[in-house]
Coordinates of C-alpha atoms in Angstrom, one line a residue:
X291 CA -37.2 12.0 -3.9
X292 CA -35.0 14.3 -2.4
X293 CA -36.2 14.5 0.9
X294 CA -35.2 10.6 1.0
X295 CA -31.8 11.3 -0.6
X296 CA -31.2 13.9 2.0
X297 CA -32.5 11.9 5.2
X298 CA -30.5 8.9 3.9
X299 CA -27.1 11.4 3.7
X300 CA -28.0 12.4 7.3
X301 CA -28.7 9.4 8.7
X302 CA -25.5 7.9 7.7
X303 CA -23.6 10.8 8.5
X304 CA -25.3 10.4 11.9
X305 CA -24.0 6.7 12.0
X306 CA -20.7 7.4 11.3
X307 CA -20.2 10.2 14.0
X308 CA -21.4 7.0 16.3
X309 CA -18.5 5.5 15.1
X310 CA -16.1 8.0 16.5
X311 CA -18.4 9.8 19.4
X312 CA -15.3 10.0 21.6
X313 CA -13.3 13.6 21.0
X314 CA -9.5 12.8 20.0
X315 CA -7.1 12.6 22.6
X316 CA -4.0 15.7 22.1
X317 CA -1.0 15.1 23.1
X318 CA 1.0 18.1 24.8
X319 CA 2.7 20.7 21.9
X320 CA 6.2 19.7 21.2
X321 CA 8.5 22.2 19.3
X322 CA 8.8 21.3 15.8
X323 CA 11.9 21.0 14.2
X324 CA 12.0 21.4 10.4
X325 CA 14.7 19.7 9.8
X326 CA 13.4 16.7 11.7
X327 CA 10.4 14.9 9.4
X328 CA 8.5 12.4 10.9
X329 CA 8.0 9.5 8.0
X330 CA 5.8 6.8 9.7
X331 CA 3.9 5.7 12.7
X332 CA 3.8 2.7 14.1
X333 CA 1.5 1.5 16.6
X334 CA 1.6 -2.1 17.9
X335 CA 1.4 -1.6 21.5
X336 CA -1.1 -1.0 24.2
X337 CA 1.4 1.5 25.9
X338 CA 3.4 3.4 23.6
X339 CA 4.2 4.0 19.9
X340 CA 7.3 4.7 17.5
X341 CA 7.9 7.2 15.2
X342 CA 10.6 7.1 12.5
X343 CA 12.0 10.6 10.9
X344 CA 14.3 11.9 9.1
X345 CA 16.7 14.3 10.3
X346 CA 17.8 16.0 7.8
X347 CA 20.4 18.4 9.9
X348 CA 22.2 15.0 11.4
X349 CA 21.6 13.3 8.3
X350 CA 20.1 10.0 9.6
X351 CA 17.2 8.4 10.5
X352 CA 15.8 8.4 14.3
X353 CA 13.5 6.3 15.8
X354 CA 11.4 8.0 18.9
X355 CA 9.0 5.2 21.1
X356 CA 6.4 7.7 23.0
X357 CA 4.0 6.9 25.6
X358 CA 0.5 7.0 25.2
X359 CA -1.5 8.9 25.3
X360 CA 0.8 12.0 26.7
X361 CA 3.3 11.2 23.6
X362 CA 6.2 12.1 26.2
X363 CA 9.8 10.4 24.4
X364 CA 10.4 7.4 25.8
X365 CA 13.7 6.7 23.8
X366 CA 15.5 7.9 20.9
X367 CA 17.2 5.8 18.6
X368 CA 19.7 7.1 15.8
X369 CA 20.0 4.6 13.2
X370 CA 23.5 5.7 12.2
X371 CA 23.0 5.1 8.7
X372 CA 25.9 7.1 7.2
X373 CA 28.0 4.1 9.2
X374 CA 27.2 2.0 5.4
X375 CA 26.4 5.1 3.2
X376 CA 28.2 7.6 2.1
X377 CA 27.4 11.1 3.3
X378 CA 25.9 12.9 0.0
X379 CA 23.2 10.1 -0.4
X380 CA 20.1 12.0 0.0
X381 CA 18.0 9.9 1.8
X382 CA 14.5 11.2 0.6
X383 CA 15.5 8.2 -1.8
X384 CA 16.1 5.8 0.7
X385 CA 13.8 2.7 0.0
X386 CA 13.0 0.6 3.4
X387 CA 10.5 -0.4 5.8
X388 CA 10.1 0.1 9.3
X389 CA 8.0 -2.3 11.4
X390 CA 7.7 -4.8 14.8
X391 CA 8.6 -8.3 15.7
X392 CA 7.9 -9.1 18.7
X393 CA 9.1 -7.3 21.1
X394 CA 11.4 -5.4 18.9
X395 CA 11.2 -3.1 16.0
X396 CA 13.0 -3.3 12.4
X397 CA 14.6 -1.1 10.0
X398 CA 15.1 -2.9 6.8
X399 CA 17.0 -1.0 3.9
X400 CA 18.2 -1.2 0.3
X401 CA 21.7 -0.3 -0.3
X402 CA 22.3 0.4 -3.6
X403 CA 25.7 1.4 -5.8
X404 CA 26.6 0.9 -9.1
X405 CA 27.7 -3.3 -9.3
X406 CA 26.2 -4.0 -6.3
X407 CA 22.5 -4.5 -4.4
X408 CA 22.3 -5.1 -0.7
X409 CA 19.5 -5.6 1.7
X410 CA 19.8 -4.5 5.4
X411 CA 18.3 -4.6 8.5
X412 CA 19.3 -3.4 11.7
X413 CA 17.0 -4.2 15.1
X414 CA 15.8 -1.6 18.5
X415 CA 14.3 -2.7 21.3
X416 CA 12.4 -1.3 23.9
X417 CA 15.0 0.2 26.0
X418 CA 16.4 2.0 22.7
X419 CA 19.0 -0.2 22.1
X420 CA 20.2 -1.0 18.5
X421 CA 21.6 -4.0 17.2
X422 CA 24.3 -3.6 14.2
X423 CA 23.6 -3.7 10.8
X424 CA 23.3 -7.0 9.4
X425 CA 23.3 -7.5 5.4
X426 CA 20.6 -10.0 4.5
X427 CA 21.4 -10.4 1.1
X428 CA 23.2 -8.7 -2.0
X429 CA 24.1 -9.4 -5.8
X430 CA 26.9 -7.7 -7.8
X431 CA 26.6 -7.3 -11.3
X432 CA 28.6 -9.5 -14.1
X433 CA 29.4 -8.8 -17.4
X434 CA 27.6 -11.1 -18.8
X435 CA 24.5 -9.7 -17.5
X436 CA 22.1 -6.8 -18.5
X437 CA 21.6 -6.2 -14.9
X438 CA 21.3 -7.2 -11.2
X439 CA 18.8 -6.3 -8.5
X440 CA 18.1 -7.9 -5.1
X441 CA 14.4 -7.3 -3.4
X442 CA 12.7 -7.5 -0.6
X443 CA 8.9 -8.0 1.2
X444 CA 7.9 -8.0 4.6
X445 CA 5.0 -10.6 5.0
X446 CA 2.2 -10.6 7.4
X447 CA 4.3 -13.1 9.9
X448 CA 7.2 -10.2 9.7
X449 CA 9.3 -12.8 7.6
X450 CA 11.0 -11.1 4.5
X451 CA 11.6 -12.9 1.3
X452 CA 14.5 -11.8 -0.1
X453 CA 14.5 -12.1 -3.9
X454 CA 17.9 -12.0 -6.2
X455 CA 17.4 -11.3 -10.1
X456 CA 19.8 -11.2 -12.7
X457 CA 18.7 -10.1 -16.1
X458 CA 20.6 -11.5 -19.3
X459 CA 21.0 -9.9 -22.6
X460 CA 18.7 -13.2 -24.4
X461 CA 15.7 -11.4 -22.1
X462 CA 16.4 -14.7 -20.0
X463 CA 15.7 -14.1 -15.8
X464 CA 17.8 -16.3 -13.3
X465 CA 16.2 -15.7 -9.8
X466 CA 17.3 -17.1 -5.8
X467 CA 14.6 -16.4 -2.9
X468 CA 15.5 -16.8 0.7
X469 CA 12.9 -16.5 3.7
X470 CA 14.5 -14.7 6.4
X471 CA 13.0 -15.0 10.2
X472 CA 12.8 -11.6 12.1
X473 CA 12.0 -13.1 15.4
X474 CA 14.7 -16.1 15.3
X475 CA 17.3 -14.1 13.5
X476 CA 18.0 -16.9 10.7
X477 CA 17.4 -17.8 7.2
X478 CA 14.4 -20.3 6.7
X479 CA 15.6 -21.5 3.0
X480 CA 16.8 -20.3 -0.1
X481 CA 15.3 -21.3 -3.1
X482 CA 16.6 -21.0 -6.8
X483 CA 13.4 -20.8 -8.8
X484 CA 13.5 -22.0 -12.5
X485 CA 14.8 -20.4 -15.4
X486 CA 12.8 -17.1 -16.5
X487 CA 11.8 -16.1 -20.1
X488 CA 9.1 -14.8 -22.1
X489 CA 7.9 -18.4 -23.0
X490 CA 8.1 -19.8 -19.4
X491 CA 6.7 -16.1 -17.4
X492 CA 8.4 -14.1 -15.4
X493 CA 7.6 -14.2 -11.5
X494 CA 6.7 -11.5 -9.3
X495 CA 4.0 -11.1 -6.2
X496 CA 6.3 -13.0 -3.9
X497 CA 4.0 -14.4 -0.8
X498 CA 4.7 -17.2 2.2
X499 CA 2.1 -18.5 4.7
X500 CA 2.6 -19.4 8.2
X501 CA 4.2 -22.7 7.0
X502 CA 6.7 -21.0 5.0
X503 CA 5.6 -22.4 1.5
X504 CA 6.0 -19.7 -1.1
X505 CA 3.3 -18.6 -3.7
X506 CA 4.1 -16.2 -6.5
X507 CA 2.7 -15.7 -10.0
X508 CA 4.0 -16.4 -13.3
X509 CA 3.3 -14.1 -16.4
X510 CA 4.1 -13.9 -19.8
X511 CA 3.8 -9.8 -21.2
X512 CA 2.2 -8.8 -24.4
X513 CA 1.8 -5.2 -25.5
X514 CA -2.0 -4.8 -26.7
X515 CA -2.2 -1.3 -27.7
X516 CA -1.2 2.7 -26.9
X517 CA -2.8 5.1 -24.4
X518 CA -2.0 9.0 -24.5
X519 CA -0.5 10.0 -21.7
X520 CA 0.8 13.6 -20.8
X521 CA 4.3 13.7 -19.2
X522 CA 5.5 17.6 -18.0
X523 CA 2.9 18.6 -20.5
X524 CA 4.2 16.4 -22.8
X525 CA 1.5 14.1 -24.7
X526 CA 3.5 10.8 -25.1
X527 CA 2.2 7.6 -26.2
X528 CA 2.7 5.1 -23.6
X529 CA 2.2 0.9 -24.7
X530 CA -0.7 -0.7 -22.7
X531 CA 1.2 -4.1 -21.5
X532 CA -1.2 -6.6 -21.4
X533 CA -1.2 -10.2 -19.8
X534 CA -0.9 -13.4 -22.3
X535 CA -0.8 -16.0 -20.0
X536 CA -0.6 -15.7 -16.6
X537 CA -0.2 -19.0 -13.7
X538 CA -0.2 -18.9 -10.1
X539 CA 3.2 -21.2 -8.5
X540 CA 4.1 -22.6 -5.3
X541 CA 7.3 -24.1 -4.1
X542 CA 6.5 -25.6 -0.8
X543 CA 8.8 -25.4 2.1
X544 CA 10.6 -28.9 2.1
X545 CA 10.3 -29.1 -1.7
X546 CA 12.4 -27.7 -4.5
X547 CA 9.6 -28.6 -7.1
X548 CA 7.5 -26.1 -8.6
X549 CA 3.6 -26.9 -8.4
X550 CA 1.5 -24.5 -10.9
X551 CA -2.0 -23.9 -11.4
X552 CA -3.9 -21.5 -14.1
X553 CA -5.0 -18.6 -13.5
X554 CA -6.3 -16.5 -16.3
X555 CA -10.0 -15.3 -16.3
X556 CA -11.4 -15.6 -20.1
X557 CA -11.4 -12.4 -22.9
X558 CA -8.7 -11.5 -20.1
X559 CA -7.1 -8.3 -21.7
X560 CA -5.0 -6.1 -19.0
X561 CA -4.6 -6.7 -15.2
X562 CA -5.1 -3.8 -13.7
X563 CA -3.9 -5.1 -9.9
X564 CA -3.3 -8.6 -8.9
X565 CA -2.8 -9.5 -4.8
X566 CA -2.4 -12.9 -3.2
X567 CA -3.5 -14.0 0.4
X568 CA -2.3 -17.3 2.3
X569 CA -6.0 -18.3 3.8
X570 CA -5.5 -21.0 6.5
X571 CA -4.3 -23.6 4.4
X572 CA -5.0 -22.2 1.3
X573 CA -4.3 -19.5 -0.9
X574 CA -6.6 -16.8 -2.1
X575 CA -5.9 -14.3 -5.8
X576 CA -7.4 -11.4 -6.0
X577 CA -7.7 -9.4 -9.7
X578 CA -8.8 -6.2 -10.8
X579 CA -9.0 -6.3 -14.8
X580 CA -10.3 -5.8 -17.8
X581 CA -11.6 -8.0 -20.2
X582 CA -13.1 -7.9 -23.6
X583 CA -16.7 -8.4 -24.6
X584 CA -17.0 -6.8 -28.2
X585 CA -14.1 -6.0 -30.4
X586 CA -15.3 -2.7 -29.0
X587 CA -15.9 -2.6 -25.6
X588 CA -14.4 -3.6 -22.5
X589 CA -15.7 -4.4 -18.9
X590 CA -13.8 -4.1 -15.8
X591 CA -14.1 -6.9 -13.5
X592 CA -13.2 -8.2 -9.9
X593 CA -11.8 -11.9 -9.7
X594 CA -11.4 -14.1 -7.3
X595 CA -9.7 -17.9 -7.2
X596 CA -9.3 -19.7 -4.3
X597 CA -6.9 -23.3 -4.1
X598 CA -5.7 -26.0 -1.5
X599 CA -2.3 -24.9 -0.4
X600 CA -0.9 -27.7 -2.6
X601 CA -3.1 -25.9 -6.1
X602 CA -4.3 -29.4 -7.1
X603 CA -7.7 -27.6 -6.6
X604 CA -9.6 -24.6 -7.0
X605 CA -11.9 -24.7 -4.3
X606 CA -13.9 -21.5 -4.8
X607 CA -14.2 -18.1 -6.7
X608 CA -15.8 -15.8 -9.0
X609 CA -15.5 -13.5 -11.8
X610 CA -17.5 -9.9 -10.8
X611 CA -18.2 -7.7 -13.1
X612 CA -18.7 -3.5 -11.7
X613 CA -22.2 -2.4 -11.6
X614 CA -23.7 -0.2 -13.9
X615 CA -24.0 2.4 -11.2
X616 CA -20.3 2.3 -10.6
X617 CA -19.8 2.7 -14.4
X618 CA -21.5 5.4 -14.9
X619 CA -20.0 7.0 -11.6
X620 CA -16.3 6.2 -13.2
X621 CA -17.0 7.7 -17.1
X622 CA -15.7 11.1 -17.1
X623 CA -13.2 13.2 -18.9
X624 CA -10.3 13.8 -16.8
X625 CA -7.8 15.2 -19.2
X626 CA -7.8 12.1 -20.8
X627 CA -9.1 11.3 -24.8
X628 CA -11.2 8.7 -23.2
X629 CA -14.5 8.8 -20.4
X630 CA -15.2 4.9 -20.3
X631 CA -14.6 3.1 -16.8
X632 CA -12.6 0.6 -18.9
X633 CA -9.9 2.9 -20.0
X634 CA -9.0 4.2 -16.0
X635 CA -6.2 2.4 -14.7
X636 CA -6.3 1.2 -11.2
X637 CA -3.2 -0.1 -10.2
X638 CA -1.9 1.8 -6.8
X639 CA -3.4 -0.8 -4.4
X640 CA -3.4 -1.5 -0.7
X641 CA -5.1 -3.7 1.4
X642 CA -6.0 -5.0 4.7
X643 CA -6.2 -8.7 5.7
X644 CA -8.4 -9.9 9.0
X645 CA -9.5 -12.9 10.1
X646 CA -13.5 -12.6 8.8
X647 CA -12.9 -10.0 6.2
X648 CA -10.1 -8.7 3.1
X649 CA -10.4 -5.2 2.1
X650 CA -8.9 -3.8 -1.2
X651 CA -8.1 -0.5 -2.6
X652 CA -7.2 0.1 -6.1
X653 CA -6.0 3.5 -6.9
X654 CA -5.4 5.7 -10.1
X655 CA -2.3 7.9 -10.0
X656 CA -1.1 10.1 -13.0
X657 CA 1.8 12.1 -12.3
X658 CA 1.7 14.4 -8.9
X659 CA -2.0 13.7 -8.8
X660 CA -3.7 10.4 -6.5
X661 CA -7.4 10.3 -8.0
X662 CA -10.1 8.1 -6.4
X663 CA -10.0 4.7 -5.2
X664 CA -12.3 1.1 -6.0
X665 CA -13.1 0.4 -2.6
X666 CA -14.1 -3.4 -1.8
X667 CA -14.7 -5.8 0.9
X668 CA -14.4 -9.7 0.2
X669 CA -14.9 -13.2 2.3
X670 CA -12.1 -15.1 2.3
X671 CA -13.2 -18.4 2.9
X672 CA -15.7 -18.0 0.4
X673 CA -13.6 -16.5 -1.9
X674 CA -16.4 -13.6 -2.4
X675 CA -16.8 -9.8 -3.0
X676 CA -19.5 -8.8 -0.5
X677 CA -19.0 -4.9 -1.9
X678 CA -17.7 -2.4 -4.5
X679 CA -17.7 1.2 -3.6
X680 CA -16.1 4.4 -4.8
X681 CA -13.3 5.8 -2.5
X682 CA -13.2 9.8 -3.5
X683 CA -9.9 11.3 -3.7
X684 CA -8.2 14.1 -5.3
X685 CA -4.7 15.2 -4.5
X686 CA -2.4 17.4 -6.3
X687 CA 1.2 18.0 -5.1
X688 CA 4.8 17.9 -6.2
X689 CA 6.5 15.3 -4.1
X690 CA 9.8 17.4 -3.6
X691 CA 8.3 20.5 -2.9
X692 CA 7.2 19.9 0.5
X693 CA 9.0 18.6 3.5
X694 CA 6.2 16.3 3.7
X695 CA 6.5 13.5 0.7
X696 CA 4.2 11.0 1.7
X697 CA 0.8 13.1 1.6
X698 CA -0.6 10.3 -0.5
X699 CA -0.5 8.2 2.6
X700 CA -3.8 6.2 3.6
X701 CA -4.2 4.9 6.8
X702 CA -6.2 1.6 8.3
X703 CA -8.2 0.8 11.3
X704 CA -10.5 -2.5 11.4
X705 CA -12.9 -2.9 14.1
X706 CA -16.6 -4.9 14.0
X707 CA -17.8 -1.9 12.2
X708 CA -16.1 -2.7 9.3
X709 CA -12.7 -1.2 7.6
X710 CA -12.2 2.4 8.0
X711 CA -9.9 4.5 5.9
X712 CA -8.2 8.3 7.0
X713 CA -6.5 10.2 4.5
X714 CA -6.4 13.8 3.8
X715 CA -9.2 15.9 2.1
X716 CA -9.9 19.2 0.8
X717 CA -11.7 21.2 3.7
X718 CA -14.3 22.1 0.5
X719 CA -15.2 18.5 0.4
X720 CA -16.3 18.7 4.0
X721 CA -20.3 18.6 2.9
X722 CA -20.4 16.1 0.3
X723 CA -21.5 12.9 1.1
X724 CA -19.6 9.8 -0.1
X725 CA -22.4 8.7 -2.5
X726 CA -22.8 9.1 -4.8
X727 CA -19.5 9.8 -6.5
X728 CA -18.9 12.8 -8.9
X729 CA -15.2 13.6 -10.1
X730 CA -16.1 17.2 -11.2
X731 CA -17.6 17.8 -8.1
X732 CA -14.8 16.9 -5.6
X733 CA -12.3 19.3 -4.8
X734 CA -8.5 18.7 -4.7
X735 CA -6.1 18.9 -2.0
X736 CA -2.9 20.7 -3.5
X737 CA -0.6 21.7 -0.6
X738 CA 0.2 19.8 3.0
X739 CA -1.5 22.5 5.2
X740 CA -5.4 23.4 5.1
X741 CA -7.0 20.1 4.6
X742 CA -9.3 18.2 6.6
X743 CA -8.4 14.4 7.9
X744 CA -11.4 12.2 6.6
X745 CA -12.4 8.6 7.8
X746 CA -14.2 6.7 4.8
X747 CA -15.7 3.7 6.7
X748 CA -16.9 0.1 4.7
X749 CA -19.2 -1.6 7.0
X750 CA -20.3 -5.3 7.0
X751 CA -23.4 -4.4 5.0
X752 CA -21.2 -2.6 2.4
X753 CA -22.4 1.0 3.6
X754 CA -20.0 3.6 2.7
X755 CA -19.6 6.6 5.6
X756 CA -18.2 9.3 6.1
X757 CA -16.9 11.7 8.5
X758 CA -14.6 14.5 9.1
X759 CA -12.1 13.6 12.1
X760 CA -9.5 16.4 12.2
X761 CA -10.6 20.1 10.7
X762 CA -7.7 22.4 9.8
X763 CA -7.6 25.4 12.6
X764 CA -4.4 26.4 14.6
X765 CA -2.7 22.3 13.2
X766 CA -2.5 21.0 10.0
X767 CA -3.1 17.0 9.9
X768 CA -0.5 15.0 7.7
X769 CA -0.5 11.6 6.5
X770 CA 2.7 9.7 7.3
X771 CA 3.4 5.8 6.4
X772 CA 1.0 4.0 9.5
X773 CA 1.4 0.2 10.6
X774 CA -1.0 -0.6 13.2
X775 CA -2.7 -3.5 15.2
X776 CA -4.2 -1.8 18.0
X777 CA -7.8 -0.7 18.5
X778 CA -7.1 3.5 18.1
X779 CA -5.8 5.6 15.3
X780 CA -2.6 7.8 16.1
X781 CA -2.2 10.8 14.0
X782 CA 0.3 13.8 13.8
X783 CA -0.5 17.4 13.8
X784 CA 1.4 20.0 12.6
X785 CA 1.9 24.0 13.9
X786 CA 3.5 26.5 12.9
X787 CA 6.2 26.2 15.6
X788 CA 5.0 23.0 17.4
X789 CA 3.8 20.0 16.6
X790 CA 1.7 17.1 18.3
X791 CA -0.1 13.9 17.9
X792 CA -3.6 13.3 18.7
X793 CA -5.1 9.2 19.8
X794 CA -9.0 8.6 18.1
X795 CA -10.5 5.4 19.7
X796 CA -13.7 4.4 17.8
X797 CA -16.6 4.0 19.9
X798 CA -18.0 1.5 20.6
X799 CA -15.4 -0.9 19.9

């Protein structure tokens, strides 16, 4: 028995170094500046890439475009961004997003002070050239009003929906959503949505499609019981907010009425994570929960509901429960009073949306420690999880103690392998397979320099992979924010003195 564990380990660690037979690609060493903190990568072009950093010395962001695959600066871009703040905002804060439109890239920001919420976004192209900044939308506080807010997301056409919220002391929510148009430059609609309370739901999960119709979900909150938490070593007793009734909406593009459509799974007790996906012309919601099946027990589930873009149907779906393997994989004491699968909290997701395929990851995070991952694979016409794996991770750190804050980072690369995942990894980790999965077992990262850059890899059979990309010598890899469409993986290394980048193209492709 295990001479088969052990040739099965080898052979898919022998698979997986298929995967990525071809040697990285280094770039030449460039001096590294300290002050200068590269924050994302972001590769949408067959010729060159863009990084974003912080410079902390100038006290602004700076976008670099670099040729492949010497990484040579092509331009450099300050973003000016004291110009609409004022110089002592520290802008480790700064909440934004940095991606392409076309032929351009955007920087969109929040820009917040104490009556007033505005949203940003100022435009490069490829010669380096940057456009002013142009304020999307903003909300100033009243007196009437508990408080004001104005957010923002970036869907997968590059549109953002701007969303306005004013909170009123009767815990009553009024809320105004505009679409705004990256490529065009021009405001789609705006849309005031219906009054907000605990007996109507509040909105959030704000999606379009390509036709501009907007989906988002309506919930009404209910606090189901208490979980001990530790806080700076602090055991506090934090309320478990569960979900009472929850409804998926649409407003359509040419229509100011509100189309709704149920969406609550039965013995439904917590969401855990809860996505939604324009699918052609439909719309796909995706679910990690729990739900009850004793008054002492709990199961955590996976579930899926697919309707017409109009939700006058439910064409398909399905409620999955975890296996038992995976359940007894996920119960272990953590520091926690409870071992049970149903008492971890996944809720730091991400996911990745292709044409045949959605991949999900659902993450548990307590504070300045990222644990492991549920790692799935789903159909979207079908509306169907094809997989559930276990994602290890363990990483320790204290955001503001490193130059480095976003060592949390995961990274995405599809190809017709599958969906393959790079983050960073413990070098002690290096022999373990990725099956089965054993919390004790794994070793934690705890410092930005030292650990191994790991590719986890979800095939169309649901094989999970595993291989070790980058080892830790003379560079130190570290995740940064990535946005990518083309077929390799750009990474950054860094020295001592000198940093550089390195270009992984998966073979075959």
């Amino acid at each position: 028995m295990l001479f088969i564990r052990s040739a099965i380990i080898i052979l898919l660690s022998s698979c997986c170094a298929f995967l990525f037979s071809q040697t990285p690609h280094y770039s030449r060493e460039f001096a590294a500046i300290k002050s200068n903190v590269p924050l994302q990568i972001l590769n949408n072009n067959a010729d060159y890439f863009y990084v974003l950093r912080y410079n902390k010395s100038a006290h602004d962001f700076v976008v670099e475009r670099r040729a492949k695959p010497d990484a040579g600066i092509l331009s450099f871009t300050p973003l000016q961004l004291d110009s609409l703040n004022a110089s002592w905002f520290d802008y480790e804060n700064l909440e934004y997003s940095f991606f392409s439109s076309g032929n351009k890239v955007c920087f969109v920001f929040k820009k917040t002070l104490n009556n007033k919420k505005s949203v940003f976004i100022k435009e490069i192209d490829t010669l380096g050239k940057a456009s002013g900044f142009k304020e999307l939308a903003s909300i100033e506080s009243a007196a009437n009003e508990e408080s004001s807010d104005v957010f923002y997301y970036v869907n997968a056409q590059n549109k953002i929906l701007l969303v306005s919220e004013r909170k009123y002391y009767g815990l009553s929510v009024k809320k105004t959503v505009s679409l705004y148009d990256t490529e065009k430059n021009t405001t789609v609609w705006i849309k005031k949505l219906p009054l907000e309370n605990q007996t109507k739901g509040f909105s959030s999960l704000f999606v379009c499609n390509d036709k501009n119709d907007l989906y988002y979900t309506l919930q009404t909150l209910v606090v189901y019981g208490y979980q001990r938490k530790t806080f700076n070593t602090i055991p506090t007793e934090v309320p478990q907010i569960g979900c009472d009734s929850l409804w998926l909406a649409c407003l359509p593009a040419a229509s100011e009425s509100v189309i709704k459509a149920r969406l609550n799974p039965k013995q439904l007790v917590r969401i855990n994570s809860l996505s939604l996906f324009p699918v052609g012309n439909s719309i796909l919601s995706v679910m990690l929960g729990n739900r009850k099946l004793n008054e002492d027990s709990e199961e955590v589930f996976i579930s899926t509901q697919k309707f017409d873009a109009n939700l006058k149907r439910q064409i398909s779906g399905e409620h999955k429960s975890l296996s038992a393997e995976l359940i007894e994989q996920l119960s272990f004491y953590d520091g926690s009073d409870d071992k049970e699968a149903a008492k971890k909290l996944y809720d730091r997701g991400e996911s990745f949306q292709s044409n045949s395929s959605i991949y999900m990851l659902a993450g548990r995070q307590d504070e300045n420690y990222c644990k492991e991952f549920l790692f799935w694979a789903m159909d979207p016409e079908l509306a169907k999880v094809r997989s559930v794996k276990i994602l290890p991770r363990k990483l320790f750190y204290f955001q503001h103690r490193t130059r480095f804050h976003n060592l949390n980072a995961v990274s995405f690369l599809h190809s017709k392998n599958g969906l393959s995942v790079f983050l960073i990894e413990s070098s002690h980790n290096a022999a373990l397979p990725p099956v089965p999965f054993n919390y004790h077992q794994f070793d934690a990262q705890k410092q930005a320099s030292g650990g191994n850059l790991a590719c986890y890899t979800l095939d169309e059979n649901g094989v999970l992979s595993k291989t070790i990309i980058e080892k830790c010598l003379r560079y130190s890899f570290i995740p940064l924010k990535y946005t990518g469409n083309q077929p390799d993986f750009i990474y950054y290394l860094s020295g001592t003195k000198n940093e550089r980048f390195a270009i992984l193209q998966p073979n075959p492709f």
